[in-house]
Amino acid sequence: MTYSPDRAGAADLPVYLVLEGDLLIATDIADALSAHGPCRVLHVTSPEEIAAAIEAEPALAAAFLEMRLAQLQDIGLAETLHARGARMILTAGEADMDAVLDLGWFMLLRPFSDEMIRAVLPVPQSA
């Protein structure tokens, strides 16, 4: 599912990947991101869907991942997302907090708010 409330100039919009099994939570994240500014949100429900979802995306602003750190590292997904510039934001695995932060990544503890989502977004680069 691609969530893009504003299709005009879509190629220039930041792209966010949301791996989230719960459609309500995925929609809340997408709504918080679009409230922050025009963007495109790619929603997938399993890690296996990610490659196809990002195939045509040269860059990702951030990846919100409902995964534990060990699972992410085991499947090699971090390298794929990092290669596209994605800021890594885990939304599961509270016990991994210190290790996630040590990697320079971010973690959202559930339940999270719109403000918490916006606080972990990358700062847009000036043109």
mmCIF file of C-alpha atoms in Angstrom:
data_model
loop_
_atom_site.group_PDB
_atom_site.id
_atom_site.type_symbol
_atom_site.label_atom_id
_atom_site.label_comp_id
_atom_site.label_asym_id
_atom_site.label_seq_id
_atom_site.Cartn_x
_atom_site.Cartn_y
_atom_site.Cartn_z
ATOM 1 C CA MET A 1 0.000 0.000 0.000
ATOM 2 C CA THR A 2 1.315 3.435 -0.884
ATOM 3 C CA TYR A 3 -0.137 6.281 1.124
ATOM 4 C CA SER A 4 0.340 9.621 -0.602
ATOM 5 C CA PRO A 5 -2.217 12.294 0.200
ATOM 6 C CA ASP A 6 -0.622 14.693 -2.286
ATOM 7 C CA ARG A 7 0.441 13.174 -5.613
ATOM 8 C CA ALA A 8 1.607 16.523 -7.058
ATOM 9 C CA GLY A 9 5.393 16.544 -7.231
ATOM 10 C CA ALA A 10 5.477 13.023 -5.769
ATOM 11 C CA ALA A 11 8.993 12.378 -7.091
ATOM 12 C CA ASP A 12 10.350 15.163 -4.897
ATOM 13 C CA LEU A 13 8.591 14.061 -1.717
ATOM 14 C CA PRO A 14 10.358 12.242 1.102
ATOM 15 C CA VAL A 15 9.558 8.528 1.111
ATOM 16 C CA TYR A 16 8.961 6.613 4.337
ATOM 17 C CA LEU A 17 8.748 2.858 4.695
ATOM 18 C CA VAL A 18 6.397 1.510 7.346
ATOM 19 C CA LEU A 19 6.616 -2.181 8.225
ATOM 20 C CA GLU A 20 3.614 -2.688 10.482
ATOM 21 C CA GLY A 21 1.216 -5.604 10.751
ATOM 22 C CA ASP A 22 -1.598 -3.602 12.352
ATOM 23 C CA LEU A 23 -3.354 -1.470 9.717
ATOM 24 C CA LEU A 24 -4.637 0.986 12.325
ATOM 25 C CA ILE A 25 -1.131 1.645 13.657
ATOM 26 C CA ALA A 26 0.269 1.888 10.107
ATOM 27 C CA THR A 27 -2.420 4.446 9.253
ATOM 28 C CA ASP A 28 -1.646 6.436 12.407
ATOM 29 C CA ILE A 29 2.038 6.542 11.457
ATOM 30 C CA ALA A 30 1.210 7.565 7.867
ATOM 31 C CA ASP A 31 -1.147 10.288 9.111
ATOM 32 C CA ALA A 32 1.511 11.644 11.496
ATOM 33 C CA LEU A 33 4.066 11.689 8.676
ATOM 34 C CA SER A 34 1.732 13.472 6.257
ATOM 35 C CA ALA A 35 0.789 15.996 8.963
ATOM 36 C CA HIS A 36 4.506 16.783 9.208
ATOM 37 C CA GLY A 37 4.579 17.632 5.494
ATOM 38 C CA PRO A 38 3.903 16.212 2.048
ATOM 39 C CA CYS A 39 5.385 12.739 1.680
ATOM 40 C CA ARG A 40 4.880 9.252 0.345
ATOM 41 C CA VAL A 41 4.475 6.321 2.708
ATOM 42 C CA LEU A 42 5.079 2.747 1.621
ATOM 43 C CA HIS A 43 3.287 0.333 3.938
ATOM 44 C CA VAL A 44 4.183 -3.343 4.089
ATOM 45 C CA THR A 45 3.056 -5.970 6.559
ATOM 46 C CA SER A 46 6.031 -8.341 6.394
ATOM 47 C CA PRO A 47 9.791 -8.097 5.802
ATOM 48 C CA GLU A 48 9.383 -10.219 2.675
ATOM 49 C CA GLU A 49 7.403 -7.411 1.014
ATOM 50 C CA ILE A 50 10.077 -4.754 1.496
ATOM 51 C CA ALA A 51 12.299 -5.496 -1.517
ATOM 52 C CA ALA A 52 9.405 -5.135 -3.955
ATOM 53 C CA ALA A 53 8.066 -2.039 -2.174
ATOM 54 C CA ILE A 54 11.360 -0.133 -2.352
ATOM 55 C CA GLU A 55 12.647 -1.478 -5.664
ATOM 56 C CA ALA A 56 11.944 1.771 -7.539
ATOM 57 C CA GLU A 57 12.925 4.040 -4.634
ATOM 58 C CA PRO A 58 16.473 5.399 -4.860
ATOM 59 C CA ALA A 59 16.153 7.047 -1.446
ATOM 60 C CA LEU A 60 14.174 6.569 1.745
ATOM 61 C CA ALA A 61 13.909 9.254 4.415
ATOM 62 C CA ALA A 62 13.183 6.747 7.181
ATOM 63 C CA ALA A 63 12.062 3.204 7.850
ATOM 64 C CA PHE A 64 9.624 2.499 10.699
ATOM 65 C CA LEU A 65 10.055 -1.181 11.450
ATOM 66 C CA GLU A 66 7.933 -3.372 13.688
ATOM 67 C CA MET A 67 10.881 -5.685 14.293
ATOM 68 C CA ARG A 68 13.306 -6.665 17.012
ATOM 69 C CA LEU A 69 16.929 -5.756 16.436
ATOM 70 C CA ALA A 70 18.090 -9.396 16.169
ATOM 71 C CA GLN A 71 15.447 -10.161 13.536
ATOM 72 C CA LEU A 72 16.454 -7.109 11.506
ATOM 73 C CA GLN A 73 20.125 -8.063 11.651
ATOM 74 C CA ASP A 74 19.481 -11.753 10.904
ATOM 75 C CA ILE A 75 17.745 -11.055 7.593
ATOM 76 C CA GLY A 76 20.223 -8.397 6.438
ATOM 77 C CA LEU A 77 17.529 -5.804 5.944
ATOM 78 C CA ALA A 78 19.428 -3.031 7.707
ATOM 79 C CA GLU A 79 22.073 -2.902 4.966
ATOM 80 C CA THR A 80 19.459 -2.651 2.228
ATOM 81 C CA LEU A 81 17.659 0.213 3.946
ATOM 82 C CA HIS A 82 20.865 1.967 4.979
ATOM 83 C CA ALA A 83 22.060 1.908 1.345
ATOM 84 C CA ARG A 84 19.021 4.034 0.483
ATOM 85 C CA GLY A 85 19.767 6.495 3.289
ATOM 86 C CA ALA A 86 16.893 5.429 5.542
ATOM 87 C CA ARG A 87 16.881 6.546 9.144
ATOM 88 C CA MET A 88 16.254 3.360 11.085
ATOM 89 C CA ILE A 89 13.380 3.524 13.580
ATOM 90 C CA LEU A 90 12.331 0.353 15.384
ATOM 91 C CA THR A 91 8.846 0.167 16.876
ATOM 92 C CA ALA A 92 9.187 -3.195 18.643
ATOM 93 C CA GLY A 93 11.652 -4.757 21.036
ATOM 94 C CA GLU A 94 11.841 -2.367 23.957
ATOM 95 C CA ALA A 95 14.563 -4.538 25.534
ATOM 96 C CA ASP A 96 16.804 -3.665 22.562
ATOM 97 C CA MET A 97 16.710 0.072 23.315
ATOM 98 C CA ASP A 98 20.363 0.482 24.351
ATOM 99 C CA ALA A 99 21.717 -1.580 21.441
ATOM 100 C CA VAL A 100 19.508 0.282 18.954
ATOM 101 C CA LEU A 101 20.665 3.660 20.244
ATOM 102 C CA ASP A 102 24.316 2.490 20.210
ATOM 103 C CA LEU A 103 23.920 1.884 16.465
ATOM 104 C CA GLY A 104 22.750 5.475 16.013
ATOM 105 C CA TRP A 105 19.225 4.327 15.254
ATOM 106 C CA PHE A 106 15.975 5.328 16.910
ATOM 107 C CA MET A 107 13.242 3.531 18.802
ATOM 108 C CA LEU A 108 9.601 4.390 19.332
ATOM 109 C CA LEU A 109 8.115 2.815 22.426
ATOM 110 C CA ARG A 110 4.458 1.848 22.195
ATOM 111 C CA PRO A 111 2.088 3.494 22.560
ATOM 112 C CA PHE A 112 3.633 6.359 20.608
ATOM 113 C CA SER A 113 2.125 9.704 19.705
ATOM 114 C CA ASP A 114 2.300 11.885 16.595
ATOM 115 C CA GLU A 115 4.789 14.120 18.416
ATOM 116 C CA MET A 116 7.025 11.135 19.172
ATOM 117 C CA ILE A 117 6.932 10.102 15.499
ATOM 118 C CA ARG A 118 7.831 13.589 14.296
ATOM 119 C CA ALA A 119 10.654 13.819 16.866
ATOM 120 C CA VAL A 120 12.530 10.918 15.236
ATOM 121 C CA LEU A 121 12.210 12.165 11.657
ATOM 122 C CA PRO A 122 15.313 13.326 9.827
ATOM 123 C CA VAL A 123 15.713 17.065 9.451
ATOM 124 C CA PRO A 124 15.091 18.018 5.792
ATOM 125 C CA GLN A 125 18.193 19.090 3.886
ATOM 126 C CA SER A 126 18.186 22.658 2.558
ATOM 127 C CA ALA A 127 18.312 23.091 -1.171
#
